Structure formats: structure tokens, C-alpha cells
C-alpha positions as YAML, in Angstrom:
chain: A
units: angstrom
residues:
- id: 1
  name: MET
  ca: [-1.87, -33.46, 13.39]
- id: 2
  name: ALA
  ca: [-3.04, -36.34, 15.53]
- id: 3
  name: ASP
  ca: [-0.64, -38.15, 17.81]
- id: 4
  name: GLY
  ca: [-2.87, -40.26, 20.05]
- id: 5
  name: ILE
  ca: [-2.54, -38.26, 23.26]
- id: 6
  name: SER
  ca: [-5.77, -37.99, 25.27]
- id: 7
  name: SER
  ca: [-7.56, -34.66, 25.15]
- id: 8
  name: PHE
  ca: [-10.00, -32.69, 27.23]
- id: 9
  name: TRP
  ca: [-12.11, -31.76, 24.18]
- id: 10
  name: GLY
  ca: [-12.60, -35.26, 22.80]
- id: 11
  name: PRO
  ca: [-12.06, -36.50, 19.23]
- id: 12
  name: VAL
  ca: [-11.19, -33.98, 16.53]
- id: 13
  name: THR
  ca: [-14.29, -32.91, 14.58]
- id: 14
  name: SER
  ca: [-12.89, -29.98, 12.59]
- id: 15
  name: THR
  ca: [-12.40, -30.44, 8.84]
- id: 16
  name: THR
  ca: [-8.86, -29.02, 8.86]
- id: 17
  name: GLU
  ca: [-5.77, -29.75, 10.93]
- id: 18
  name: CYS
  ca: [-2.35, -28.14, 10.69]
- id: 19
  name: CYS
  ca: [1.19, -29.54, 10.79]
- id: 20
  name: GLU
  ca: [1.52, -29.41, 14.56]
- id: 21
  name: LYS
  ca: [1.28, -32.28, 17.03]
- id: 22
  name: ASN
  ca: [-1.99, -32.25, 18.93]
- id: 23
  name: TYR
  ca: [-1.93, -31.84, 22.72]
- id: 24
  name: ALA
  ca: [1.85, -31.86, 22.86]
- id: 25
  name: TYR
  ca: [1.98, -29.52, 25.87]
- id: 26
  name: SER
  ca: [-1.46, -29.66, 27.47]
- id: 27
  name: SER
  ca: [-4.59, -31.77, 27.30]
- id: 28
  name: TYR
  ca: [-6.55, -28.50, 27.11]
- id: 29
  name: ILE
  ca: [-4.80, -27.02, 24.04]
- id: 30
  name: ALA
  ca: [-4.82, -29.06, 20.84]
- id: 31
  name: GLU
  ca: [-2.39, -26.97, 18.80]
- id: 32
  name: PHE
  ca: [-0.30, -24.98, 21.23]
- id: 33
  name: TYR
  ca: [1.70, -22.72, 18.90]
- id: 34
  name: ASN
  ca: [-1.23, -22.15, 16.56]
- id: 35
  name: THR
  ca: [-3.23, -21.03, 19.58]
- id: 36
  name: ILE
  ca: [-0.82, -18.63, 21.27]
- id: 37
  name: SER
  ca: [0.30, -17.11, 17.95]
- id: 38
  name: ASN
  ca: [-2.99, -15.19, 17.85]
- id: 39
  name: ILE
  ca: [-2.05, -13.09, 20.89]
- id: 40
  name: PRO
  ca: [-0.02, -10.50, 18.89]
- id: 41
  name: THR
  ca: [-3.04, -9.96, 16.63]
- id: 42
  name: ILE
  ca: [-5.20, -9.09, 19.64]
- id: 43
  name: LEU
  ca: [-2.59, -6.72, 21.06]
- id: 44
  name: LEU
  ca: [-2.04, -4.94, 17.72]
- id: 45
  name: ALA
  ca: [-5.78, -4.59, 17.18]
- id: 46
  name: LEU
  ca: [-6.09, -3.16, 20.68]
- id: 47
  name: VAL
  ca: [-3.45, -0.52, 19.86]
- id: 48
  name: GLY
  ca: [-5.35, 0.36, 16.68]
- id: 49
  name: LEU
  ca: [-8.65, 0.53, 18.53]
- id: 50
  name: VAL
  ca: [-7.27, 2.87, 21.19]
- id: 51
  name: ASN
  ca: [-5.86, 5.14, 18.48]
- id: 52
  name: ALA
  ca: [-9.14, 5.15, 16.54]
- id: 53
  name: LEU
  ca: [-11.16, 6.01, 19.66]
- id: 54
  name: ARG
  ca: [-8.69, 8.54, 21.03]
- id: 55
  name: GLN
  ca: [-8.60, 10.53, 17.81]
- id: 56
  name: ARG
  ca: [-12.28, 10.01, 17.07]
- id: 57
  name: PHE
  ca: [-11.95, 8.27, 13.74]
- id: 58
  name: GLU
  ca: [-15.16, 7.09, 12.11]
- id: 59
  name: LYS
  ca: [-16.81, 4.18, 13.90]
- id: 60
  name: ARG
  ca: [-16.09, 1.84, 11.00]
- id: 61
  name: PHE
  ca: [-12.44, 1.72, 12.04]
- id: 62
  name: SER
  ca: [-13.25, 0.91, 15.64]
- id: 63
  name: VAL
  ca: [-15.46, -1.90, 14.40]
- id: 64
  name: LEU
  ca: [-12.67, -3.05, 12.09]
- id: 65
  name: HIS
  ca: [-10.14, -3.33, 14.92]
- id: 66
  name: VAL
  ca: [-12.70, -5.11, 17.10]
- id: 67
  name: SER
  ca: [-13.39, -7.53, 14.25]
- id: 68
  name: ASN
  ca: [-9.66, -8.35, 14.14]
- id: 69
  name: MET
  ca: [-9.79, -9.20, 17.84]
- id: 70
  name: ILE
  ca: [-12.94, -11.30, 17.42]
- id: 71
  name: LEU
  ca: [-11.33, -13.22, 14.58]
- id: 72
  name: ALA
  ca: [-8.19, -13.87, 16.65]
- id: 73
  name: ILE
  ca: [-10.27, -15.06, 19.62]
- id: 74
  name: GLY
  ca: [-12.27, -17.34, 17.33]
- id: 75
  name: ASN
  ca: [-9.02, -18.69, 15.94]
- id: 76
  name: ILE
  ca: [-7.76, -19.37, 19.46]
- id: 77
  name: LEU
  ca: [-10.91, -21.36, 20.24]
- id: 78
  name: TYR
  ca: [-10.57, -23.33, 17.03]
- id: 79
  name: HIS
  ca: [-6.92, -24.30, 17.36]
- id: 80
  name: ALA
  ca: [-7.25, -24.98, 21.08]
- id: 81
  name: THR
  ca: [-10.11, -27.43, 20.59]
- id: 82
  name: LEU
  ca: [-10.14, -28.59, 16.94]
- id: 83
  name: GLN
  ca: [-13.91, -28.85, 17.16]
- id: 84
  name: ARG
  ca: [-16.31, -28.17, 14.29]
- id: 85
  name: VAL
  ca: [-18.29, -25.50, 16.16]
- id: 86
  name: GLN
  ca: [-15.15, -23.62, 17.13]
- id: 87
  name: GLN
  ca: [-13.93, -23.89, 13.54]
- id: 88
  name: GLN
  ca: [-17.01, -21.91, 12.55]
- id: 89
  name: SER
  ca: [-16.10, -19.29, 15.16]
- id: 90
  name: ASP
  ca: [-12.90, -18.82, 13.16]
- id: 91
  name: GLU
  ca: [-14.17, -19.07, 9.58]
- id: 92
  name: THR
  ca: [-17.37, -17.04, 9.85]
- id: 93
  name: PRO
  ca: [-15.59, -13.94, 11.30]
- id: 94
  name: MET
  ca: [-13.03, -14.26, 8.49]
- id: 95
  name: VAL
  ca: [-15.81, -13.64, 5.96]
- id: 96
  name: TRP
  ca: [-17.41, -10.90, 8.05]
- id: 97
  name: GLU
  ca: [-14.07, -9.13, 8.31]
- id: 98
  name: MET
  ca: [-13.55, -9.20, 4.54]
- id: 99
  name: LEU
  ca: [-17.04, -7.78, 4.02]
- id: 100
  name: LEU
  ca: [-16.13, -4.96, 6.38]
- id: 101
  name: TYR
  ca: [-12.93, -4.29, 4.43]
- id: 102
  name: MET
  ca: [-15.00, -4.15, 1.24]
- id: 103
  name: TYR
  ca: [-17.31, -1.59, 2.82]
- id: 104
  name: ILE
  ca: [-14.44, 0.62, 3.99]
- id: 105
  name: LEU
  ca: [-12.70, 0.40, 0.63]
- id: 106
  name: TYR
  ca: [-15.66, 1.02, -1.66]
- id: 107
  name: SER
  ca: [-18.16, 3.05, 0.37]
- id: 108
  name: PRO
  ca: [-16.53, 6.50, -0.13]
- id: 109
  name: ASP
  ca: [-17.50, 6.43, -3.83]
- id: 110
  name: TRP
  ca: [-20.76, 4.52, -3.46]
- id: 111
  name: HIS
  ca: [-23.63, 6.83, -4.39]
- id: 112
  name: TYR
  ca: [-26.39, 4.85, -2.68]
- id: 113
  name: ARG
  ca: [-25.06, 4.77, 0.86]
- id: 114
  name: SER
  ca: [-27.67, 2.54, 2.44]
- id: 115
  name: THR
  ca: [-27.57, -0.21, -0.18]
- id: 116
  name: MET
  ca: [-23.97, -1.35, 0.38]
- id: 117
  name: PRO
  ca: [-24.08, -1.87, 4.16]
- id: 118
  name: THR
  ca: [-27.51, -3.47, 3.87]
- id: 119
  name: PHE
  ca: [-26.36, -5.91, 1.20]
- id: 120
  name: LEU
  ca: [-23.12, -6.77, 2.99]
- id: 121
  name: PHE
  ca: [-24.95, -7.28, 6.29]
- id: 122
  name: LEU
  ca: [-27.50, -9.62, 4.70]
- id: 123
  name: TYR
  ca: [-24.76, -11.46, 2.84]
- id: 124
  name: GLY
  ca: [-22.81, -11.99, 6.05]
- id: 125
  name: ALA
  ca: [-25.92, -13.12, 7.94]
- id: 126
  name: VAL
  ca: [-26.96, -15.61, 5.25]
- id: 127
  name: PHE
  ca: [-23.43, -16.98, 5.03]
- id: 128
  name: ALA
  ca: [-23.29, -17.51, 8.80]
- id: 129
  name: VAL
  ca: [-26.55, -19.47, 8.74]
- id: 130
  name: VAL
  ca: [-25.61, -21.60, 5.73]
- id: 131
  name: HIS
  ca: [-22.09, -22.20, 7.04]
- id: 132
  name: SER
  ca: [-23.49, -23.48, 10.34]
- id: 133
  name: VAL
  ca: [-25.30, -26.22, 8.44]
- id: 134
  name: ILE
  ca: [-23.03, -27.05, 5.50]
- id: 135
  name: ARG
  ca: [-19.35, -28.00, 5.63]
- id: 136
  name: PHE
  ca: [-17.85, -26.15, 2.69]
- id: 137
  name: GLY
  ca: [-14.27, -27.48, 2.93]
- id: 138
  name: ILE
  ca: [-12.30, -26.25, -0.07]
- id: 139
  name: GLY
  ca: [-15.33, -24.18, -1.08]
- id: 140
  name: PHE
  ca: [-14.82, -21.93, 1.93]
- id: 141
  name: LYS
  ca: [-11.20, -21.25, 0.96]
- id: 142
  name: VAL
  ca: [-12.19, -20.42, -2.64]
- id: 143
  name: HIS
  ca: [-14.95, -18.13, -1.39]
- id: 144
  name: TYR
  ca: [-12.59, -16.35, 0.98]
- id: 145
  name: VAL
  ca: [-9.92, -15.87, -1.70]
- id: 146
  name: ILE
  ca: [-12.53, -14.36, -4.03]
- id: 147
  name: LEU
  ca: [-13.52, -11.83, -1.35]
- id: 148
  name: CYS
  ca: [-9.84, -10.95, -0.87]
- id: 149
  name: LEU
  ca: [-9.32, -10.51, -4.61]
- id: 150
  name: LEU
  ca: [-12.29, -8.15, -4.81]
- id: 151
  name: CYS
  ca: [-10.45, -5.81, -2.43]
- id: 152
  name: ILE
  ca: [-7.23, -5.66, -4.46]
- id: 153
  name: PRO
  ca: [-8.31, -3.21, -7.23]
- id: 154
  name: ARG
  ca: [-9.40, -0.63, -4.69]
- id: 155
  name: MET
  ca: [-6.28, -1.05, -2.56]
- id: 156
  name: TYR
  ca: [-4.17, -0.56, -5.66]
- id: 157
  name: LYS
  ca: [-6.12, 2.59, -6.56]
- id: 158
  name: TYR
  ca: [-5.48, 3.97, -3.09]
- id: 159
  name: TYR
  ca: [-1.80, 3.14, -3.38]
- id: 160
  name: ILE
  ca: [-1.17, 4.85, -6.71]
- id: 161
  name: HIS
  ca: [-2.87, 8.01, -5.42]
- id: 162
  name: THR
  ca: [-0.90, 8.06, -2.17]
- id: 163
  name: GLN
  ca: [1.92, 10.61, -2.18]
- id: 164
  name: ASP
  ca: [3.15, 10.30, 1.40]
- id: 165
  name: ALA
  ca: [6.23, 8.05, 1.55]
- id: 166
  name: SER
  ca: [5.48, 6.79, 5.07]
- id: 167
  name: ALA
  ca: [1.95, 5.82, 4.08]
- id: 168
  name: LYS
  ca: [3.22, 4.01, 0.99]
- id: 169
  name: LEU
  ca: [5.59, 2.10, 3.26]
- id: 170
  name: LEU
  ca: [2.56, 0.86, 5.21]
- id: 171
  name: ALA
  ca: [1.11, -0.50, 1.98]
- id: 172
  name: LYS
  ca: [4.41, -2.20, 1.14]
- id: 173
  name: LEU
  ca: [4.57, -3.74, 4.61]
- id: 174
  name: TYR
  ca: [1.02, -4.97, 4.07]
- id: 175
  name: VAL
  ca: [2.05, -6.74, 0.85]
- id: 176
  name: ALA
  ca: [5.28, -8.09, 2.40]
- id: 177
  name: THR
  ca: [3.57, -9.60, 5.47]
- id: 178
  name: LEU
  ca: [0.81, -11.07, 3.30]
- id: 179
  name: SER
  ca: [3.37, -12.67, 0.98]
- id: 180
  name: LEU
  ca: [5.52, -14.08, 3.78]
- id: 181
  name: GLY
  ca: [2.50, -15.30, 5.72]
- id: 182
  name: SER
  ca: [1.02, -17.00, 2.66]
- id: 183
  name: LEU
  ca: [4.34, -18.71, 1.98]
- id: 184
  name: CYS
  ca: [4.42, -20.06, 5.55]
- id: 185
  name: TRP
  ca: [0.82, -21.26, 5.26]
- id: 186
  name: PHE
  ca: [1.51, -22.95, 1.92]
- id: 187
  name: CYS
  ca: [4.62, -24.77, 3.15]
- id: 188
  name: ASP
  ca: [2.87, -25.92, 6.31]
- id: 189
  name: ARG
  ca: [0.00, -27.36, 4.25]
- id: 190
  name: VAL
  ca: [1.91, -28.87, 1.33]
- id: 191
  name: PHE
  ca: [5.14, -30.08, 2.94]
- id: 192
  name: CYS
  ca: [3.80, -31.29, 6.28]
- id: 193
  name: LYS
  ca: [5.05, -34.85, 5.80]
- id: 194
  name: GLN
  ca: [8.60, -33.66, 5.19]
- id: 195
  name: ILE
  ca: [8.48, -31.03, 7.94]
- id: 196
  name: SER
  ca: [7.27, -33.62, 10.46]
- id: 197
  name: SER
  ca: [10.52, -35.51, 10.08]
- id: 198
  name: TRP
  ca: [12.64, -32.46, 10.92]
- id: 199
  name: PRO
  ca: [14.20, -32.16, 14.40]
- id: 200
  name: ILE
  ca: [12.40, -28.83, 14.85]
- id: 201
  name: ASN
  ca: [9.03, -27.92, 13.38]
- id: 202
  name: PRO
  ca: [9.15, -24.26, 12.17]
- id: 203
  name: GLN
  ca: [5.41, -23.98, 12.90]
- id: 204
  name: GLY
  ca: [4.45, -22.47, 9.56]
- id: 205
  name: HIS
  ca: [0.80, -21.99, 10.46]
- id: 206
  name: ALA
  ca: [1.70, -20.17, 13.66]
- id: 207
  name: LEU
  ca: [4.00, -17.91, 11.62]
- id: 208
  name: TRP
  ca: [1.06, -17.32, 9.27]
- id: 209
  name: HIS
  ca: [-0.95, -16.08, 12.25]
- id: 210
  name: LEU
  ca: [1.89, -13.83, 13.33]
- id: 211
  name: PHE
  ca: [2.42, -12.30, 9.90]
- id: 212
  name: MET
  ca: [-1.32, -11.85, 9.35]
- id: 213
  name: GLY
  ca: [-1.67, -10.07, 12.68]
- id: 214
  name: PHE
  ca: [0.81, -7.47, 11.48]
- id: 215
  name: ASN
  ca: [-0.76, -7.58, 8.02]
- id: 216
  name: SER
  ca: [-4.16, -6.62, 9.42]
- id: 217
  name: TYR
  ca: [-2.64, -3.85, 11.51]
- id: 218
  name: PHE
  ca: [-0.75, -2.37, 8.54]
- id: 219
  name: ALA
  ca: [-3.86, -2.61, 6.36]
- id: 220
  name: ASN
  ca: [-6.03, -0.89, 8.97]
- id: 221
  name: THR
  ca: [-3.47, 1.85, 9.57]
- id: 222
  name: TYR
  ca: [-3.07, 2.49, 5.85]
- id: 223
  name: LEU
  ca: [-6.85, 2.67, 5.34]
- id: 224
  name: MET
  ca: [-7.14, 5.07, 8.26]
- id: 225
  name: PHE
  ca: [-4.53, 7.30, 6.60]
- id: 226
  name: CYS
  ca: [-6.35, 7.23, 3.26]
- id: 227
  name: ARG
  ca: [-9.71, 7.99, 4.86]
- id: 228
  name: ALA
  ca: [-8.22, 10.84, 6.87]
- id: 229
  name: GLU
  ca: [-6.86, 12.32, 3.64]
- id: 230
  name: GLN
  ca: [-10.31, 12.08, 2.07]
- id: 231
  name: ARG
  ca: [-11.78, 13.94, 5.05]
- id: 232
  name: GLY
  ca: [-9.06, 16.61, 5.03]
- id: 233
  name: TRP
  ca: [-7.68, 15.69, 8.45]
- id: 234
  name: ALA
  ca: [-4.00, 16.22, 7.57]
- id: 235
  name: PRO
  ca: [-2.86, 12.69, 8.49]
- id: 236
  name: LYS
  ca: [0.72, 11.72, 9.11]
- id: 237
  name: VAL
  ca: [2.36, 8.46, 10.07]
- id: 238
  name: VAL
  ca: [4.16, 8.53, 13.42]
- id: 239
  name: TYR
  ca: [5.71, 5.72, 15.44]
- id: 240
  name: LEU
  ca: [4.82, 4.37, 18.86]
- id: 241
  name: MET
  ca: [8.08, 4.02, 20.79]
- id: 242
  name: GLY
  ca: [9.84, 4.57, 17.47]
- id: 243
  name: ILE
  ca: [8.73, 1.16, 16.21]
- id: 244
  name: LEU
  ca: [5.00, 0.68, 15.59]
- id: 245
  name: PRO
  ca: [3.43, 3.04, 13.02]
- id: 246
  name: TYR
  ca: [0.08, 4.69, 13.59]
- id: 247
  name: VAL
  ca: [-1.83, 7.60, 12.10]
- id: 248
  name: LYS
  ca: [-2.01, 10.99, 13.76]
- id: 249
  name: ILE
  ca: [-4.54, 13.52, 12.47]
- id: 250
  name: GLU
  ca: [-5.43, 17.16, 12.90]
- id: 251
  name: LYS
  ca: [-9.11, 17.78, 12.32]
- id: 252
  name: PRO
  ca: [-10.28, 21.28, 11.32]
- id: 253
  name: LYS
  ca: [-11.87, 23.11, 14.22]
- id: 254
  name: THR
  ca: [-15.24, 22.99, 12.47]
- id: 255
  name: GLN
  ca: [-15.18, 19.17, 12.77]
...
């Protein structure tokens, strides 16, 4: 939200701005709270990455956690600068990440193993090229929602076949954080004019980042549990410092 303060990055060229005053705290950071609210996502993804590497999960999960970090870094660049190029560094990884989720969700039952990753890779590459040339606007949001919706049937299938109560709690936390985050995003977008007149801005978009950081972590942890069950690794959900859930496995000696 523009306020006339001079900036290091020049005029805003991004197609989307949030309900936060630009450069309120620094001439180097356009949207301060929307920028720093990505830090928890990076830290949570780092915890997940360490766990995946330490217990030697399949590489897809390491890549997934890294993709969460890349997306958060891209989001930091976008909200710090509000430049069109940096906006692409946020939006393109969003699509790549959803394609990766689709691979992890559907690949266990895909009979032609090479076709899915090849198609998804080419799809992601073509999208990145086209998106660098064309400003999609609302089209990008519709496209992203469609990719998210394509993941829901498989997530639901995993959930109804999950017997472990702790793992089912992860799925419920995933839905809860997604719902709360979406509500914050919606209010920030739709009621910005009213919110701007309040003495304190609740920073709905920053809260969206915060909730989605936990949402991604819960989703990744739940998928790691489901995959470990498929591989017969006797997974169980334990808690780091009694607070943050993660998956602990016991692989058969032959693996």
C-alpha cells in the first residue's frame, strides 16, 4: 500500500500490493511485516530438512523442504522490493512447489514412473518461461488454486487410510492452518480500506505467511509419515522439545 515515502528500489512495478504501508520502517524494505513473516517458514523447513537427511528419507522430501525455503526467500525478495522480477521469484516457486507435492502424492501408484516427473518438470519449465513474459494477474491465482485442488483427493485418501492418531492430528493441523491463513489473506485483500483506518493493522498477509509456514511443515511431516508407512519403516510422530512434531522411523536392517 503506497504512502509516498522514498524507496531504495524505486517505483512499485509488481502487480499486487498488500494492506501494509510501504517503507514504513526502512527505505530498503517495502513491506516490513510481510517480509520478516517468512522467517519462520525457513526455520521450519530447515528442521524438516535436517530430519529428512538425518534419517535418510527419500530425496524427494529433502527437495520438498528446500523448495519451501526457496519459496520463502523468493517471497522475502518480493515483499521487500515490490518489483515485478522479484514477484516472479515468489510466484514461480509457488507453482513448482505444488508440482512437487503432486509428484509426492501421486507417484507411489503411478505405473509409468518416468512419465510423471518428466511431464511435471516440463510443465514447470514452460510455466516459468511463459510467466517471465506474460503478466497473468488473476489468472495466476486461478491456476494456483487449481493445482492445490488437484492435491486434495489424494490427501483425503491418505487421511482416511491413516490409523495413527498422532499422524491424523498432523493432517488436522494442516487443514486448520490452511483455513486460518486463508481467512487472514481474504480479510487483508477484501477489507483493506476498513483495516487501514484502524489504530493497529493486524497484518493479515503477514499472518497468512506465518500460518502457511506451519501449514507446509505439517503437510510435509504428514506426507513423510505416510510414505514411511508405505515403505514399512514403522513411523511414529514424536515431538522436538515436546512442541514441534516430526517423524521418527525404524528401517529394516535390509534397507
